[in-house]
Amino acid sequence: QVQLVESGGGLVQAGGSLRLSCAASGRTFSGYDMGWFRQAPGKEREFVAVISWTGGSVYYTHYADSVKGRFTISRDYAKNTVSLQMNSLKFEDTAVYYCSAGSAGGSHNPRVYDYWGQGTQVTVSS
């Protein structure tokens, strides 16, 4: 059974930092893109970041404009985990954050991702 389990969410003041982690089990995701999306109340799920592996030690990352320069996605292929370091958090970053995996080609469209975690709440107080 494939599972993605997020952790690391919580309450933080604006300007603070949080680190989200996602542990994957049930299969290896080494050939898959792994991404982070978020969903605020009343809004659609939106892309945050993705990390893709193109073979060997080569990979690329993409970020939503709203988080570029503040968030960093990273991946540990040996441990089958992906992390999201979030710095300089803003009130508008408040959302449920979801880990995802799929053969997405670096897509920002959540519909092309096959696997999802249950989500972790991030709340930024202003």
Tab-separated table of C-alpha atoms in Angstrom:
chain	number	residue	atom	x	y	z
A	1	GLN	CA	0.000	0.000	0.000
A	2	VAL	CA	1.423	3.334	-1.067
A	3	GLN	CA	1.467	6.002	1.601
A	4	LEU	CA	2.684	9.573	1.827
A	5	VAL	CA	2.755	10.946	5.359
A	6	GLU	CA	3.434	14.619	6.032
A	7	SER	CA	4.720	16.098	9.254
A	8	GLY	CA	6.081	19.376	10.558
A	9	GLY	CA	3.109	21.690	10.276
A	10	GLY	CA	2.069	24.015	13.065
A	11	LEU	CA	1.521	27.570	14.195
A	12	VAL	CA	4.223	30.156	13.572
A	13	GLN	CA	4.450	33.924	13.616
A	14	ALA	CA	4.905	35.872	10.414
A	15	GLY	CA	8.572	35.959	9.491
A	16	GLY	CA	9.231	32.615	11.097
A	17	SER	CA	10.192	29.261	9.610
A	18	LEU	CA	8.848	25.739	9.429
A	19	ARG	CA	10.133	22.573	7.824
A	20	LEU	CA	7.665	20.085	6.385
A	21	SER	CA	8.631	16.493	5.717
A	22	CYS	CA	6.951	13.760	3.725
A	23	ALA	CA	7.800	10.104	4.135
A	24	ALA	CA	6.862	7.793	1.290
A	25	SER	CA	6.329	4.075	1.708
A	26	GLY	CA	4.934	1.170	-0.257
A	27	ARG	CA	7.074	1.733	-3.327
A	28	THR	CA	10.100	3.635	-4.448
A	29	PHE	CA	9.488	7.069	-5.899
A	30	SER	CA	12.943	7.534	-7.340
A	31	GLY	CA	11.616	7.945	-10.864
A	32	TYR	CA	8.698	10.138	-9.832
A	33	ASP	CA	8.278	13.836	-9.351
A	34	MET	CA	7.492	14.770	-5.779
A	35	GLY	CA	5.718	17.989	-5.048
A	36	TRP	CA	4.045	20.152	-2.460
A	37	PHE	CA	0.666	21.764	-2.912
A	38	ARG	CA	-1.449	23.782	-0.520
A	39	GLN	CA	-5.091	24.570	-0.059
A	40	ALA	CA	-6.512	27.446	1.926
A	41	PRO	CA	-10.168	27.502	3.055
A	42	GLY	CA	-12.465	28.297	0.160
A	43	LYS	CA	-9.675	28.126	-2.393
A	44	GLU	CA	-8.496	25.569	-4.903
A	45	ARG	CA	-5.447	23.452	-4.298
A	46	GLU	CA	-2.423	25.303	-5.631
A	47	PHE	CA	1.079	24.354	-6.621
A	48	VAL	CA	3.919	25.245	-4.265
A	49	ALA	CA	7.024	23.349	-5.396
A	50	VAL	CA	8.170	20.229	-7.216
A	51	ILE	CA	11.418	18.299	-7.413
A	52	SER	CA	12.062	15.976	-10.303
A	53	TRP	CA	14.763	13.445	-10.976
A	54	THR	CA	16.157	13.206	-14.466
A	55	GLY	CA	18.694	10.460	-13.830
A	56	GLY	CA	21.938	10.050	-11.935
A	57	SER	CA	22.438	13.019	-9.633
A	58	VAL	CA	20.613	15.469	-11.877
A	59	TYR	CA	17.358	16.937	-10.727
A	60	TYR	CA	15.467	20.180	-11.128
A	61	THR	CA	13.132	22.195	-8.950
A	62	HIS	CA	10.258	24.534	-9.726
A	63	TYR	CA	8.533	26.942	-7.369
A	64	ALA	CA	5.392	28.993	-7.417
A	65	ASP	CA	6.210	32.672	-7.813
A	66	SER	CA	4.601	33.380	-4.447
A	67	VAL	CA	7.163	31.249	-2.576
A	68	LYS	CA	10.255	31.624	-4.748
A	69	GLY	CA	13.227	32.713	-2.680
A	70	ARG	CA	11.528	31.770	0.597
A	71	PHE	CA	10.813	28.039	0.238
A	72	THR	CA	13.239	25.268	-0.635
A	73	ILE	CA	12.271	21.747	-1.658
A	74	SER	CA	14.714	18.900	-1.189
A	75	ARG	CA	14.710	15.164	-1.502
A	76	ASP	CA	16.483	12.198	0.050
A	77	TYR	CA	16.245	9.375	-2.462
A	78	ALA	CA	17.773	6.826	-0.113
A	79	LYS	CA	15.184	7.549	2.586
A	80	ASN	CA	12.290	8.102	0.156
A	81	THR	CA	11.496	11.470	1.711
A	82	VAL	CA	10.884	14.990	0.474
A	83	SER	CA	11.061	18.149	2.561
A	84	LEU	CA	9.940	21.741	2.253
A	85	GLN	CA	11.881	24.371	4.161
A	86	MET	CA	9.707	27.448	4.549
A	87	ASN	CA	11.321	30.702	5.624
A	88	SER	CA	10.011	34.246	5.963
A	89	LEU	CA	6.489	32.907	6.317
A	90	LYS	CA	3.600	35.225	5.577
A	91	PHE	CA	0.001	35.204	6.732
A	92	GLU	CA	-1.049	34.247	3.202
A	93	ASP	CA	0.991	31.040	3.445
A	94	THR	CA	-1.622	29.697	5.850
A	95	ALA	CA	-3.081	26.519	4.348
A	96	VAL	CA	-3.134	22.763	4.510
A	97	TYR	CA	0.018	21.528	2.789
A	98	TYR	CA	-0.050	18.287	0.825
A	99	CYS	CA	2.769	16.082	-0.358
A	100	SER	CA	2.289	14.463	-3.751
A	101	ALA	CA	4.023	12.079	-6.128
A	102	GLY	CA	3.555	11.125	-9.738
A	103	SER	CA	4.977	10.982	-13.236
A	104	ALA	CA	4.118	14.623	-13.607
A	105	GLY	CA	6.885	16.029	-15.780
A	106	GLY	CA	7.274	18.881	-13.351
A	107	SER	CA	3.643	19.850	-13.806
A	108	HIS	CA	1.966	22.421	-11.577
A	109	ASN	CA	-1.402	20.739	-12.153
A	110	PRO	CA	-2.465	18.696	-9.137
A	111	ARG	CA	-4.588	16.411	-11.345
A	112	VAL	CA	-1.553	14.710	-12.861
A	113	TYR	CA	-0.212	13.546	-9.520
A	114	ASP	CA	-1.151	10.010	-8.537
A	115	TYR	CA	-0.383	9.878	-4.825
A	116	TRP	CA	-1.280	12.273	-2.020
A	117	GLY	CA	-0.686	12.578	1.675
A	118	GLN	CA	-3.364	13.493	4.177
A	119	GLY	CA	-2.083	17.048	4.578
A	120	THR	CA	-0.567	19.056	7.410
A	121	GLN	CA	-1.862	22.395	8.647
A	122	VAL	CA	0.379	25.448	8.521
A	123	THR	CA	-0.941	28.530	10.262
A	124	VAL	CA	0.932	31.826	10.143
A	125	SER	CA	-0.180	34.483	12.576
A	126	SER	CA	0.203	38.101	11.536
